[in-house]
Coordinates of C-alpha atoms and ligand atoms in Angstrom, one line a residue:
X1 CA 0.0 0.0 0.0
X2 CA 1.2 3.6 -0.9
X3 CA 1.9 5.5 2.2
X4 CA 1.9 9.2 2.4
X5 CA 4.7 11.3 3.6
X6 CA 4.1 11.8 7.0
X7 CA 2.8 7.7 7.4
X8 CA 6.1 6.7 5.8
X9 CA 8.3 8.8 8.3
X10 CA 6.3 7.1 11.5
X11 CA 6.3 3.5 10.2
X12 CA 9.8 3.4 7.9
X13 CA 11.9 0.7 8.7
X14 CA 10.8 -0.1 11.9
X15 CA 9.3 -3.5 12.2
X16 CA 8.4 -4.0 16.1
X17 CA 8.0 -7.9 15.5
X18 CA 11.4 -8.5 14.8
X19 CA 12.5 -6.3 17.3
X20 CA 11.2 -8.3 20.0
X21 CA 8.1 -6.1 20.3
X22 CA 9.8 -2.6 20.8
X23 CA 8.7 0.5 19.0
X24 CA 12.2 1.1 17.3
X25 CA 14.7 -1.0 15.5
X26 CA 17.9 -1.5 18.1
X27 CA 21.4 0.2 18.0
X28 CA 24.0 -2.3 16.5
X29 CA 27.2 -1.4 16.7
X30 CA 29.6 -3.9 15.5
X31 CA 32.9 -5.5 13.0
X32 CA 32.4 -8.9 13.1
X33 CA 29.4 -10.9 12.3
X34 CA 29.4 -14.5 13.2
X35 CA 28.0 -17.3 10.7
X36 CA 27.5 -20.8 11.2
X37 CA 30.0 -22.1 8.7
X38 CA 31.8 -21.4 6.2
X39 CA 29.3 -22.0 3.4
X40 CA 26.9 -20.5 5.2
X41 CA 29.3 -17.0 5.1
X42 CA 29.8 -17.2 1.9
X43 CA 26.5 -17.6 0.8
X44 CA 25.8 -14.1 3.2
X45 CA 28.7 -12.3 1.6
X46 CA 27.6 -12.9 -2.1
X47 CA 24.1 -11.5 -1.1
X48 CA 25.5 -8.3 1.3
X49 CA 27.2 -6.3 -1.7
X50 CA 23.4 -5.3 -2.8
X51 CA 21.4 -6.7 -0.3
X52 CA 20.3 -4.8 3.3
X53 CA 22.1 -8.6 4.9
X54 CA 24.5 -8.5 7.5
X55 CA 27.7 -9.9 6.7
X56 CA 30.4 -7.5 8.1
X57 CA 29.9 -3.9 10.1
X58 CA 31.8 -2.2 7.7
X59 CA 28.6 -3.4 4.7
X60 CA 26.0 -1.9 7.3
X61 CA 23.8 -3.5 10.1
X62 CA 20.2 -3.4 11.0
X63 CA 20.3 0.0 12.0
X64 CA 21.7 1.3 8.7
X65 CA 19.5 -1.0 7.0
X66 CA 16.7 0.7 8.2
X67 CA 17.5 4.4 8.1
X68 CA 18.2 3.8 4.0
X69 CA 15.1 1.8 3.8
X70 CA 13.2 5.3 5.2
X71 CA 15.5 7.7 3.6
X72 CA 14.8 5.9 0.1
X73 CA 10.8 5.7 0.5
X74 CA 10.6 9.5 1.9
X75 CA 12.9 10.0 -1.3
X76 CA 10.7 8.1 -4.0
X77 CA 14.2 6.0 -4.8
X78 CA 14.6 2.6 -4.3
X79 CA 17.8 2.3 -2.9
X80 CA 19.6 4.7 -0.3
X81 CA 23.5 4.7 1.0
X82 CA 24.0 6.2 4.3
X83 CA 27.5 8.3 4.5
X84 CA 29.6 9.5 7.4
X85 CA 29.0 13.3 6.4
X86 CA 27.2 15.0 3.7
X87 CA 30.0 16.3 2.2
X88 CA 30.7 12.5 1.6
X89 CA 27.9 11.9 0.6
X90 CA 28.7 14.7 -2.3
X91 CA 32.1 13.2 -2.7
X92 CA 31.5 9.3 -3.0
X93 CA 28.8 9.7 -5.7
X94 CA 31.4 11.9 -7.9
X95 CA 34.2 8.9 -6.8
X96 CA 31.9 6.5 -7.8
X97 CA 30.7 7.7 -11.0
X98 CA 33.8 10.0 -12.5
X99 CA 37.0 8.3 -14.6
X100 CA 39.9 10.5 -15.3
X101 CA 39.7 12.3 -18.8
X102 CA 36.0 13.2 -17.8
X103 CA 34.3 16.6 -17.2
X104 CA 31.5 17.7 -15.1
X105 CA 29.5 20.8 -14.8
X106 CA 29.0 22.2 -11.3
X107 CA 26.8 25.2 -10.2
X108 CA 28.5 28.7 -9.3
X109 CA 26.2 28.5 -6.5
X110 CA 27.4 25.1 -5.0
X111 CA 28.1 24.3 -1.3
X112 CA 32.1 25.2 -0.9
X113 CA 33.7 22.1 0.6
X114 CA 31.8 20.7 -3.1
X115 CA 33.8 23.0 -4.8
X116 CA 36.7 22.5 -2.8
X117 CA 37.1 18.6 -3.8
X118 CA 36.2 19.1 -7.9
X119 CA 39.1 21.5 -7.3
X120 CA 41.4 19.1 -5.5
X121 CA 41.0 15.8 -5.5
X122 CA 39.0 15.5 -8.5
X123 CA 41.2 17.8 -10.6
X124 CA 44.3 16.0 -9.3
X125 CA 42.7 12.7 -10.5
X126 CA 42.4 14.3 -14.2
X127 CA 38.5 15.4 -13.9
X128 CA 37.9 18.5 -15.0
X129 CA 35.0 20.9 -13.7
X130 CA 33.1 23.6 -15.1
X131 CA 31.1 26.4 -12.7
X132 CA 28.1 27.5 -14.3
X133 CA 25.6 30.4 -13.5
X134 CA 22.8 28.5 -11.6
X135 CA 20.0 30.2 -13.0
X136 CA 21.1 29.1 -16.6
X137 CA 18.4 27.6 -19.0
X138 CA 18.4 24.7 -21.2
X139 CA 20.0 26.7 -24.2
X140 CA 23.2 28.2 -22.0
X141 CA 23.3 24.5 -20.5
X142 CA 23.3 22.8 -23.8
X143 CA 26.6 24.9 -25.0
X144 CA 28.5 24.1 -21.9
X145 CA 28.4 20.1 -22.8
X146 CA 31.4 18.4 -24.2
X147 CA 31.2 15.1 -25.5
X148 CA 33.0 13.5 -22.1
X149 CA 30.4 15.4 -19.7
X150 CA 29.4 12.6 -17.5
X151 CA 27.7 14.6 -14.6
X152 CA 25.5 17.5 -14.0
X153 CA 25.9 19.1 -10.9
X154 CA 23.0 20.8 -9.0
X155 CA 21.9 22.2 -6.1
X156 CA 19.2 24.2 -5.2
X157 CA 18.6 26.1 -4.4
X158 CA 22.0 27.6 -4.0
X159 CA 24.1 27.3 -0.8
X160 CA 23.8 31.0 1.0
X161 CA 22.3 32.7 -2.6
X162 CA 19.6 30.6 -3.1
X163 CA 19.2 30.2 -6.7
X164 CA 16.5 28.0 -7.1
X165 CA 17.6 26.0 -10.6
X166 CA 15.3 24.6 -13.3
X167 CA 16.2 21.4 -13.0
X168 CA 14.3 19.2 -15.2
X169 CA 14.7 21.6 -18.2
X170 CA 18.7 20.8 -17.0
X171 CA 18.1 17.4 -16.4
X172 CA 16.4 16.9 -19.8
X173 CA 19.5 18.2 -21.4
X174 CA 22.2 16.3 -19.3
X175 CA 20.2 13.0 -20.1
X176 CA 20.2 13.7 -24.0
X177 CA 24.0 14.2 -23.9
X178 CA 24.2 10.8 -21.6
X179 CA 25.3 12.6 -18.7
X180 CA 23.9 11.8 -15.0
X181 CA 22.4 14.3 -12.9
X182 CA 23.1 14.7 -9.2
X183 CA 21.2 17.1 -6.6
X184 CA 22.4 18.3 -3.5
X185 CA 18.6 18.4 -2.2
X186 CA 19.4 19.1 1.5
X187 CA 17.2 22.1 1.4
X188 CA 14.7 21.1 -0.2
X189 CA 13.9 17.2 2.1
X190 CA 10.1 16.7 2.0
X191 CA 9.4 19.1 -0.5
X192 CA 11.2 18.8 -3.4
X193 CA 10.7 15.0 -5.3
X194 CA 14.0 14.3 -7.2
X195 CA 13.1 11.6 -9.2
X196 CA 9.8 13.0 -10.8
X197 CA 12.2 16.1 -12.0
X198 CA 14.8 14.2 -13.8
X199 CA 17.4 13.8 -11.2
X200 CA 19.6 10.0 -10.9
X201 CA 21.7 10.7 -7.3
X202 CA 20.2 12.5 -4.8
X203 CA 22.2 13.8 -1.9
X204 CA 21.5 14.5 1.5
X205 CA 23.3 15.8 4.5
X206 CA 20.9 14.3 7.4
X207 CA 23.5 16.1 9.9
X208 CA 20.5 19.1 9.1
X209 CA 17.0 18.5 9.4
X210 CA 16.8 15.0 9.8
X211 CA 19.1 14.7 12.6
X212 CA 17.1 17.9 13.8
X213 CA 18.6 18.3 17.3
X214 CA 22.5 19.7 16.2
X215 CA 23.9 16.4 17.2
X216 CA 25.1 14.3 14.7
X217 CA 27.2 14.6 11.5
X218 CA 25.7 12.0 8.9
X219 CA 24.7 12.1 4.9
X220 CA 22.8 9.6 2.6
X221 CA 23.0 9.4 -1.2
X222 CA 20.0 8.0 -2.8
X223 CA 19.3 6.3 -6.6
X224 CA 15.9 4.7 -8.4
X225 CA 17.3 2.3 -11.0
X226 CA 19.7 -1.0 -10.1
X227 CA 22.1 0.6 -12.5
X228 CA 23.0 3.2 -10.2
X229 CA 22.3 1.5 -7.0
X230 CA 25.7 -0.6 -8.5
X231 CA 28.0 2.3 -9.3
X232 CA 27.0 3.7 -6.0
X233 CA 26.8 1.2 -3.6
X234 CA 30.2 -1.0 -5.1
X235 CA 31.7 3.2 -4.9
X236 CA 30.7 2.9 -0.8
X237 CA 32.3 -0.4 -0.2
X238 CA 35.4 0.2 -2.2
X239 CA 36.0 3.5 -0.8
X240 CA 35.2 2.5 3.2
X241 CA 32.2 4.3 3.7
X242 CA 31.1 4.0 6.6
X243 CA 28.5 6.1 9.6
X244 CA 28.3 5.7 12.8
X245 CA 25.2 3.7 13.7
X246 CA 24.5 5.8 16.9
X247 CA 24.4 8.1 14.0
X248 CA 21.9 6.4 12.2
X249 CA 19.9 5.5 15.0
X250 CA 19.9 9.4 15.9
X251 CA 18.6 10.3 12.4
X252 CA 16.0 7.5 12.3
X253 CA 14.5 8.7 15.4
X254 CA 15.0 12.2 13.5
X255 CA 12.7 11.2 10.7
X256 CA 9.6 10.4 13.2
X257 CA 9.4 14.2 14.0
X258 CA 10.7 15.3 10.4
X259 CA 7.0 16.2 8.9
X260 CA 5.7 18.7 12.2
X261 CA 9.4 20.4 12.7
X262 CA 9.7 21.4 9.3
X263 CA 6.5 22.7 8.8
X264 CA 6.8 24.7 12.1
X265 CA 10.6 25.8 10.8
X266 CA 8.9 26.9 7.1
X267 CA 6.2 28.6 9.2
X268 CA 8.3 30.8 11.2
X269 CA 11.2 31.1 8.5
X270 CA 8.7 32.5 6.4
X271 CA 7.0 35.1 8.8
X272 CA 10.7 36.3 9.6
X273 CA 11.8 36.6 5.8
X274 CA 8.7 38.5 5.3
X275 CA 9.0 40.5 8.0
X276 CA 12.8 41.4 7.1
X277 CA 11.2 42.2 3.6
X278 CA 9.2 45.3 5.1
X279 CA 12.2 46.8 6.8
X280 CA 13.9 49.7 5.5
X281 CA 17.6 48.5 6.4
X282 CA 16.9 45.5 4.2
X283 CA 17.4 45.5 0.2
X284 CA 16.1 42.2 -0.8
X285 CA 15.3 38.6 0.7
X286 CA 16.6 35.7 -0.9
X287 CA 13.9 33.2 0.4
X288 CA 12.8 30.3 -2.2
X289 CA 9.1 31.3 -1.4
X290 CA 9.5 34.6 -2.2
X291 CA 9.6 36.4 -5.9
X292 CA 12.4 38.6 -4.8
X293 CA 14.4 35.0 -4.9
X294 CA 16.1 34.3 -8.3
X295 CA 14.5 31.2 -9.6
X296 CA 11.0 31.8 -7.7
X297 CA 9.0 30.8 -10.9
X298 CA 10.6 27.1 -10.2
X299 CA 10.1 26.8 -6.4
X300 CA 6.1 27.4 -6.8
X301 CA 6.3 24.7 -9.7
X302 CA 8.6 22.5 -8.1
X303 CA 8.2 22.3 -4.6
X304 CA 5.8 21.6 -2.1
X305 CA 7.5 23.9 0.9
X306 CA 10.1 25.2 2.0
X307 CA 12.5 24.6 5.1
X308 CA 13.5 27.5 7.4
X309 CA 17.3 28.7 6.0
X310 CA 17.0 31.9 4.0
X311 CA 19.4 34.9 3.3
X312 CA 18.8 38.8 3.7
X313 CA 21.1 41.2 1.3
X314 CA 21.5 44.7 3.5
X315 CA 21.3 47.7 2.1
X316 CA 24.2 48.9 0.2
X317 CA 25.0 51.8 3.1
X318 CA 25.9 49.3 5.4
X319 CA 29.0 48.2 5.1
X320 CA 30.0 44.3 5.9
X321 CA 31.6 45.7 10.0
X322 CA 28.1 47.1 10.5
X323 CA 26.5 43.6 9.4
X324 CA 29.2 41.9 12.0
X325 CA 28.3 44.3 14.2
X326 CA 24.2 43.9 14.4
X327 CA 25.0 39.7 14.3
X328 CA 27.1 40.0 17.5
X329 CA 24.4 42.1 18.9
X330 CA 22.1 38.7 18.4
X331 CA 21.2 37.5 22.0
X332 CA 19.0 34.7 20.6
X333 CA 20.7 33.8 17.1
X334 CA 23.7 31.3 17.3
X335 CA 27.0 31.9 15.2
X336 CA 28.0 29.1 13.4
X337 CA 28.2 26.8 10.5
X338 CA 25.3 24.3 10.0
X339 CA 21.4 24.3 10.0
X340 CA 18.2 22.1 10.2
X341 CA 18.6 22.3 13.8
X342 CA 16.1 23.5 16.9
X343 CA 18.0 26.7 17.3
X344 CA 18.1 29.9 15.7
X345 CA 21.4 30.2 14.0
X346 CA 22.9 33.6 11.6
X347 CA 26.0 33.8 9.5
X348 CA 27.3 36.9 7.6
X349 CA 27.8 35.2 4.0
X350 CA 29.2 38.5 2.0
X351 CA 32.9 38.1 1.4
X352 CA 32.8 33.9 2.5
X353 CA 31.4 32.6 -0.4
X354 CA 33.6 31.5 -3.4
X355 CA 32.4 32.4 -7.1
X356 CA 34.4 31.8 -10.3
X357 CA 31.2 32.2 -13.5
X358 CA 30.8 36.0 -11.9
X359 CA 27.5 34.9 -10.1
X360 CA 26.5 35.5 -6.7
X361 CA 26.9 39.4 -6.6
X362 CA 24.3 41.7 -4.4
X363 CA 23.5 45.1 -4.1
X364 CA 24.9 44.9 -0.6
X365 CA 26.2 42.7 2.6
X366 CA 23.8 39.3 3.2
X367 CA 23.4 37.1 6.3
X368 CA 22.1 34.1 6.2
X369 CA 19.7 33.1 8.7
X370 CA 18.5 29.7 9.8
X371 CA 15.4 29.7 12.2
X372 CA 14.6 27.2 15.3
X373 CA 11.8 26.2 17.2
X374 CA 12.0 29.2 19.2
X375 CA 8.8 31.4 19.8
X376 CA 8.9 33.9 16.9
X377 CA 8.2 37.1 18.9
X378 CA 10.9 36.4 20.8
X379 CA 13.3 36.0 17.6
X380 CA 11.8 38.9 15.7
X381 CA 12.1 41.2 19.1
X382 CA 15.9 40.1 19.1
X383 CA 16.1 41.2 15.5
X384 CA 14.5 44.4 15.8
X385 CA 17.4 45.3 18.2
X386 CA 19.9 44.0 16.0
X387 CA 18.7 46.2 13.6
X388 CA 18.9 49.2 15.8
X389 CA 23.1 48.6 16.3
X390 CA 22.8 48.4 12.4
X391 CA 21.2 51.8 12.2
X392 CA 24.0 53.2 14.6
X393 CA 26.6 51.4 13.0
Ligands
PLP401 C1 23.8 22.2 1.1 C2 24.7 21.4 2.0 N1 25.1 20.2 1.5 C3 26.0 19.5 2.3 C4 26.5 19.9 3.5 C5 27.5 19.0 4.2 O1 26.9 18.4 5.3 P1 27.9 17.9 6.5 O2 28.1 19.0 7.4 O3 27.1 16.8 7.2 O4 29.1 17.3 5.9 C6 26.1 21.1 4.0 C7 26.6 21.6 5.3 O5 26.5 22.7 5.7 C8 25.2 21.9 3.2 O6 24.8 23.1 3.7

C-alpha cells in the first residue's frame, strides 16, 4: 500500500516484531558478524554487496539497513546509501561515478567544501569541472556540454544565494547528452521529489533536518534504477564508507518528528523573511518562497515547501563591520556553521562565499539566517534590536 509522507516517516523501517516487540529498530554497533560455517558465510557475503544482509559492520547492520530503507521511501528511490558526512555523501557519488579524462559541470552556487574537492581531489585525478551560472536555461546548458560530460551538478537552491535552478529543463538536457544528474537536495527534504524532475543521485546531508537536534554529523546518497544503486553502492564499499550507527539510530529517530518540525521551521522562516522584507535597512530577501528569490518561478512549480534557512542582502549603506556588528548584537541567534537544527542560527555570508562564473553578486552585505523552534516574537524582538546597532553602526 502507498503511504503518504508523514505515514512513511512514522512506520519506515521499523518492524516491532522483529525487534522483540519494541517500537524502534535496536542500536548495532559492531565489525564482526558470526556465521555458522563457512558455506553459510559465503552464501551471506555474495548477497551483502546489494542486499540490506549483514555480513560484516563495515557493509551496514540493522540500524543502517533501516534508516536507507526510510530515507529511500521519503525519497521516491529505491535504494539509499548512508555516509559519514554530507559532504561525503557529495564526494563518494562523484568517486563512484567519474574516470579520469572526464568533465563535469557544477553550479556557481554550490556548497564550498563541493567546490573545494572538484578542485582538489577531483582535478588531481584528471576530472575536470566547469562552474556554471545557476539560474542558466536549457540553451546556456546545452553549449556548456562536451562530448565526455558525465555529470550535472545541482543544487538548489544555491548554498547562501539561493538560486532555485530549473532542474528538469537541466536534467532533460544532461540526459540527451548521456550525462547523470546529481542534486544536493538538503534544502529542499520533503518538498522537493528528485526523481519525478529528472534527477539519478540525490544527496542528503541528514546532519541538518533530519538529525534535527544539532547532534550528529551523517549524509545519505539515494538512486531509483539498479544501475545506479551498483556504481554507487560498489563506490561505498570500495572507498570505506562507513556512519556511525549511533548516527543512524539518531537520524532514524530524527525522521519520526521530520513532517511537524519542518512545517513549524517553514512557518516561522517565512513570517521572519517576510518580516525582514518590510524593513527599510533591508534590500532584498533571498527566500525560495519569495519572488524577490532568483529562480521563484521554479520553487512554486517545483516544490511543495520550504524549510527554514534563508538569506537577507542589506542595504548597500551598510558596510560588511556594520553587518558583523548587528549579528554579535544577536542575543538569541547562534553563530556558526550548520542548519536544520532547533535553534536559531545567523551567518554573515558576504565576502565567505567563493564564485568563479561571476555569479553571486548583491547590491549589498547578506546574512544568512536559519530559524529554530524558538517562539517567533521572541526572535523577531531580538532582531528588531539588532537592527537598531545596524542603524547606529
Ligand atoms: C547544502 C549542504 N550540503 C552538504 C552539506 C554538508 O553536510 P555535513 O556538514 O554533514 O558534511 C552542507 C553543510 O552545511 C550543506 O549546507
Amino acid at each position: 500500500m502507498v503511504r503518504k509522507v508523514e505515514t512513511a516517516l512514522v512506520q519506515a523501517g521499523r518492524a516491532p516484531v522483529k525487534q522483540y516487540g519494541f517500537v524502534n529498530p535496536p542500536l548495532k554497533r559492531g565489525s564482526t558478524v558470526l556465521h555458522a560455517s563457512v558455506a553459510a558465510k559465503k552464501a551471506v557475503g555474495q548477497r551483502a554487496a546489494f542486499e540490506p544482509v549483514e555480513n560484516y559492520g563495515l557493509m551496514g547492520s540493522e540500524t543502517h539497513f533501516a534508516l536507507e530503507a526510510a530515507i529511500a521511501e521519503i525519497e521516491g528511490g529505491t535504494h539509499a546509501q548512508v555516509t559519514g558526512s554530507g559532504l561525503s555523501a557529495i564526494t563518494l557519488p562523484l568517486l563512484a561515478y567519474l574516470n579520469t579524462g572526464e568533465h563535469l559541470l557544477v553550479p556557481d552556487s554550490v556548497y564550498g567544501p563541493t567546490r573545494s574537492f572538484c578542485d582538489s581531489v577531483l582535478k588531481r585525478f584528471g576530472v575536470e569541472t566547469t562552474y556554471y551560472d545557476p539560474m542558466i536555461n536549457a540553451e546556456g546548458l546545452e553549449a556548456l556540454f562536451r562530448p565526455n560530460t558525465k555529470v550535472l551538478f545541482t543544487e538548489s537552491p544555491g548554498s547562501h544565494t539561493f538560486e532555485v535552478q530549473d532542474i528538469p529543463a537541466l536534467a532533460e538536457v544532461a540526459h540527451r547528452h548521456g550525462a547523470k544528474v546529481f542534486l544536493d537536495n538538503t534544502w529542499g527534504i520533503l518538498h522537493f521529489a528528485p526523481f519525478e524532475k529528472g534527477v539519478d543521485v540525490s544527496i542528503h546531508a541528514l546532519t541538518k533536518y533530519p538529525g534535527g537536534h544539532s547532534d550528529i554529523i551523517l549524509g545519505a546518497v539515494v538512486v531509483n534504477s539498479e544501475e545506479d544503486w551498483r556504481w554507487l553502492r560498489l563506490g561505498s564499499l570500495e572507498t570505506g564508507n562507513y556512519a556511525s550507527p549511533d548516527d543512524c539510530w539518531l537520524a532514524l529517530r530524527g525522521l519520526r518528528t521530520l513532517h511537524v518540525r519542518l512545517k513549524a521551521a517553514e512557518a516561522a522562516g517565512l513570517k521572519i523573511a517576510q518580516w525582514f522584507a518590510a524593513r527599510p535597512e533591508v534590500a532584498r530577501v533571498l527566500h525560495p518562497a519569495m519572488p524577490s528569490c532568483p529562480g521563484h518561478e521554479f520553487f512554486k512549480r517545483d516544490f511543495t515547501g520550504a524549510c527554514g534557512l534563508f538569506g537577507v542582502v542589506f542595504k548597500p549603506e551598510y558596510n560588511a563591520e556594520d553587518v558583523v556588528r548587528m549579528i554579535d548584537a544577536l542575543a538569541m541567534f547562534g553563530i556558526g556553521a550548520s542548519w536544520g537544527g532547533f535553534e536559531s542560527l545567523v551567518l554573515p555570508t558576504t565576502g565567505t562565499i567563493r564564485r568563479s562564473a561571476g555569479t553571486g553578486r548583491f547590491e549589498g552585505e547578506a546574512a544568512r539566517f536559519q530559524i529554530g523552534l524558538e517562539n517567533v516574537d521572541d526572535l523577531i524582538a531580538d532582531l528588531e534590536q539588532g537592527l537598531a546597532v545596524l542603524r547606529r553602526s
